[in-house]
Short mmCIF file of C-alpha atoms in Angstrom, two decimals:
data_model
loop_
_atom_site.label_atom_id
_atom_site.label_comp_id
_atom_site.label_asym_id
_atom_site.label_seq_id
_atom_site.Cartn_x
_atom_site.Cartn_y
_atom_site.Cartn_z
CA ASP M 1 10.54 -2.06 -5.93
CA PHE M 2 9.99 -4.95 -3.58
CA VAL M 3 7.78 -7.04 -6.08
CA PRO M 4 10.48 -7.07 -9.31
CA GLU M 5 13.35 -7.82 -6.88
CA LEU M 6 11.89 -10.64 -5.26
CA LEU M 7 10.73 -11.91 -8.99
CA ALA M 8 14.61 -11.48 -9.83
CA SER M 9 15.57 -13.36 -6.96
CA SER M 10 13.37 -16.12 -7.65
CA PRO M 11 15.40 -19.89 -8.18
CA LYS M 12 12.89 -20.94 -10.28
CA PRO M 13 10.16 -19.92 -12.58
CA LEU M 14 6.64 -18.54 -11.50
CA ARG M 15 3.00 -18.56 -12.45
CA ILE M 16 1.79 -14.85 -11.19
CA ALA M 17 -1.83 -13.97 -11.31
CA MET M 18 -2.58 -10.02 -11.28
CA ILE M 19 -5.39 -8.44 -10.24
CA GLY M 20 -6.33 -4.36 -10.38
CA GLY M 21 -5.89 -1.50 -11.79
CA ARG M 22 -7.85 0.00 -14.55
CA PRO M 23 -9.13 -1.60 -17.64
CA GLY M 24 -5.71 -2.94 -19.95
CA VAL M 25 -3.34 -1.33 -17.45
CA PRO M 26 -2.57 -5.54 -15.85
CA GLU M 27 -2.41 -6.49 -19.13
CA ARG M 28 0.67 -3.75 -19.89
CA ALA M 29 2.11 -4.18 -16.35
CA ALA M 30 2.37 -7.60 -17.36
CA ALA M 31 4.39 -6.82 -20.81
CA ALA M 32 7.01 -4.44 -18.57
CA LEU M 33 7.33 -7.15 -16.18
CA SER M 34 8.23 -9.68 -18.71
CA ARG M 35 10.68 -7.90 -20.41
CA GLN M 36 12.39 -7.30 -16.91
CA ASP M 37 12.34 -11.38 -16.42
CA ALA M 38 11.12 -13.52 -19.31
CA ARG M 39 11.27 -16.49 -16.84
CA HIS M 40 7.75 -15.88 -15.33
CA SER M 41 4.34 -16.22 -16.83
CA PHE M 42 2.45 -13.26 -16.12
CA VAL M 43 -1.36 -13.84 -16.24
CA PRO M 44 -3.37 -10.34 -15.97
CA VAL M 45 -7.12 -12.00 -14.86
CA LEU M 46 -9.09 -9.35 -13.60
CA SER M 47 -9.07 -5.61 -13.27
CA GLY M 48 -9.87 -3.67 -9.96
CA PHE M 49 -13.15 -2.74 -10.94
CA ALA M 50 -14.91 -6.39 -11.62
CA ASP M 51 -17.96 -7.43 -9.88
CA ARG M 52 -18.19 -9.92 -6.97
CA ASP M 53 -19.47 -12.64 -9.88
CA ALA M 54 -16.29 -11.76 -11.74
CA THR M 55 -14.22 -12.43 -8.53
CA ALA M 56 -15.73 -15.60 -7.98
CA ALA M 57 -15.40 -16.89 -11.56
CA TRP M 58 -12.08 -15.76 -11.23
CA LEU M 59 -11.13 -17.90 -7.92
CA ASP M 60 -13.14 -20.81 -9.97
CA LYS M 61 -10.58 -20.30 -13.06
CA ARG M 62 -7.34 -19.65 -10.81
CA LEU M 63 -8.24 -23.56 -8.35
CA ALA M 64 -7.85 -24.92 -12.31
CA ALA M 65 -5.29 -23.58 -13.22
CA PRO M 66 -2.57 -22.61 -9.68
CA VAL M 67 -0.43 -19.51 -9.64
CA ASP M 68 2.53 -19.07 -7.32
CA VAL M 69 2.02 -15.81 -6.48
CA ILE M 70 -1.04 -13.18 -6.72
CA LEU M 71 -0.33 -9.64 -7.06
CA VAL M 72 -3.68 -7.32 -6.46
CA ALA M 73 -3.31 -3.60 -6.76
CA MET M 74 -6.52 -2.17 -5.48
CA GLY M 75 -4.72 0.57 -3.80
CA ASN M 76 -4.34 0.39 0.60
CA PRO M 77 -7.05 -0.64 2.11
CA LYS M 78 -8.91 -2.24 -0.81
CA GLN M 79 -6.13 -4.58 -1.62
CA GLU M 80 -5.59 -5.64 2.24
CA LEU M 81 -9.66 -6.57 2.28
CA TRP M 82 -9.47 -8.29 -1.17
CA ILE M 83 -7.08 -10.47 -0.17
CA SER M 84 -8.37 -11.18 3.29
CA GLU M 85 -12.12 -11.41 1.82
CA HIS M 86 -10.96 -14.19 -1.05
CA VAL M 87 -7.81 -15.74 -0.90
CA THR M 88 -7.26 -18.69 1.64
CA GLU M 89 -4.90 -20.68 2.62
CA ASP M 90 -6.58 -23.02 -0.02
CA HIS M 91 -4.95 -21.51 -2.56
CA GLY M 92 -1.47 -22.81 -1.62
CA VAL M 93 -0.37 -18.94 -2.76
CA LEU M 94 1.34 -15.73 -1.74
CA ALA M 95 -0.71 -12.89 -2.22
CA ILE M 96 0.89 -9.56 -2.32
CA GLY M 97 -0.81 -6.21 -2.03
CA VAL M 98 1.11 -3.98 -4.76
CA GLY M 99 -0.52 -0.71 -4.56
CA ALA M 100 0.30 1.24 -7.75
CA LEU M 101 2.71 -1.01 -8.89
CA PHE M 102 0.73 -1.86 -12.32
CA ASP M 103 -0.01 2.02 -12.86
CA PHE M 104 3.63 2.45 -12.49
CA LEU M 105 5.03 -0.35 -14.90
CA ALA M 106 2.36 0.49 -17.11
CA GLY M 107 3.23 4.29 -17.42
CA GLU M 108 0.27 5.06 -16.12
CA VAL M 109 1.37 7.14 -13.11
CA GLU M 110 5.01 8.64 -12.49
CA ARG M 111 7.69 7.56 -9.68
CA ALA M 112 8.48 9.74 -7.27
CA PRO M 113 12.24 10.51 -7.73
CA GLY M 114 14.70 8.28 -6.20
CA LEU M 115 15.73 10.78 -2.99
CA VAL M 116 12.00 10.88 -2.58
CA ARG M 117 11.50 6.87 -2.74
CA ARG M 118 14.89 6.09 -0.48
CA LEU M 119 13.03 8.59 2.37
CA ARG M 120 9.88 6.15 1.85
CA LEU M 121 8.26 9.19 1.01
CA GLU M 122 6.51 8.06 -2.33
CA TRP M 123 3.28 8.29 -0.32
CA ALA M 124 3.62 12.17 0.04
CA TRP M 125 4.70 12.77 -3.67
CA ARG M 126 1.65 10.78 -5.19
CA LEU M 127 -0.77 12.04 -2.96
CA ALA M 128 0.48 15.65 -4.31
CA GLN M 129 0.57 14.33 -7.67
CA GLU M 130 -3.42 13.61 -7.37
CA PRO M 131 -4.39 15.23 -4.37
CA ARG M 132 -8.25 14.42 -5.71
CA GLU M 133 -7.44 10.95 -5.91
CA PRO M 134 -10.01 9.31 -2.99
CA CYS M 135 -8.19 6.60 -2.70
CA LEU M 136 -5.31 7.87 -2.01
CA LEU M 137 -6.58 10.29 0.50
CA GLU M 138 -8.23 6.64 1.85
CA GLY M 139 -5.16 5.04 2.15
CA TYR M 140 -2.42 7.10 3.01
CA VAL M 141 -4.30 9.93 5.18
CA VAL M 142 -7.42 8.40 6.64
CA ILE M 143 -5.85 4.26 7.45
CA ARG M 144 -2.85 6.03 8.40
CA VAL M 145 -4.80 7.79 11.34
CA GLU M 146 -7.14 4.88 12.34
CA VAL M 147 -4.27 2.89 13.03
CA VAL M 148 -2.57 4.74 15.67
CA ASP M 149 -3.18 2.86 19.29
CA PRO M 150 -5.44 5.07 21.37
CA GLY M 151 -3.59 4.20 24.40
CA HIS M 152 -0.79 5.49 22.61
CA LEU M 153 -2.34 8.44 21.72
CA THR M 154 -3.47 9.12 25.46
CA ALA M 155 0.12 8.44 26.41
CA LEU M 156 1.35 11.24 24.71
CA ARG M 157 -1.25 13.75 25.98
CA GLU M 158 -0.37 12.48 29.49
CA GLU M 159 3.62 12.98 28.55
CA ARG M 160 2.43 16.63 26.91
CA GLU M 161 0.59 17.40 30.02
CA ARG M 162 3.40 16.51 32.61
CA ARG M 163 5.71 18.74 30.51
CA VAL M 164 3.59 21.60 30.12
CA HIS M 165 3.07 21.40 33.97
CA ALA M 166 7.01 20.90 34.86
CA ASP M 167 7.43 24.28 32.81
CA GLU M 168 4.78 26.54 35.48
CA PRO M 169 6.28 28.48 38.38
CA ARG M 170 6.84 26.08 41.37
CA ALA M 171 6.18 28.52 44.11
CA ALA M 172 2.99 30.40 44.53
CA GLY M 173 5.19 33.33 45.38
CA HIS M 174 7.15 33.34 42.11
CA GLN M 175 6.99 36.47 40.24
CA ASP M 176 7.08 36.67 36.45
CA ARG M 177 10.45 38.90 35.94
CA SER M 178 10.51 38.49 32.25
CA LEU M 179 8.50 41.63 31.29
#
């Protein structure tokens, strides 16, 4: 939802590189984005299944023909890692990890209903629709658990312990009369 709105609000035409998705998906997504806003130039340059040599060749080509924005659709955390590894300040571009945006635009994956999206639970919808998709499990479940600060978990455990002990009988001679 963010990227189409960002592109619509741009005061000038942009040249946008699209990386990720299955072969053919970036091209269909580019066509859909072009229909939404014909001012921009979309360049589907690399599928998400390209090897490192293809990535290096793309970077060389990119430096010869600058782009304003790079959209990377490889799923979380692969797209963030790819951006971190390959895009530098020398590129002078904005790089955005867009998850399944290309799949949505190309009609490969059905969007969650509006209410689910407004509740920010599209990730749960996708996981329910594609429970065996390994990148969804990795991106939505494993990563979410890994980013929790261990110190925060310790504080939660300590708070729970305080509550449990606060509910215990206070006097040694106290009898439980609930039976």
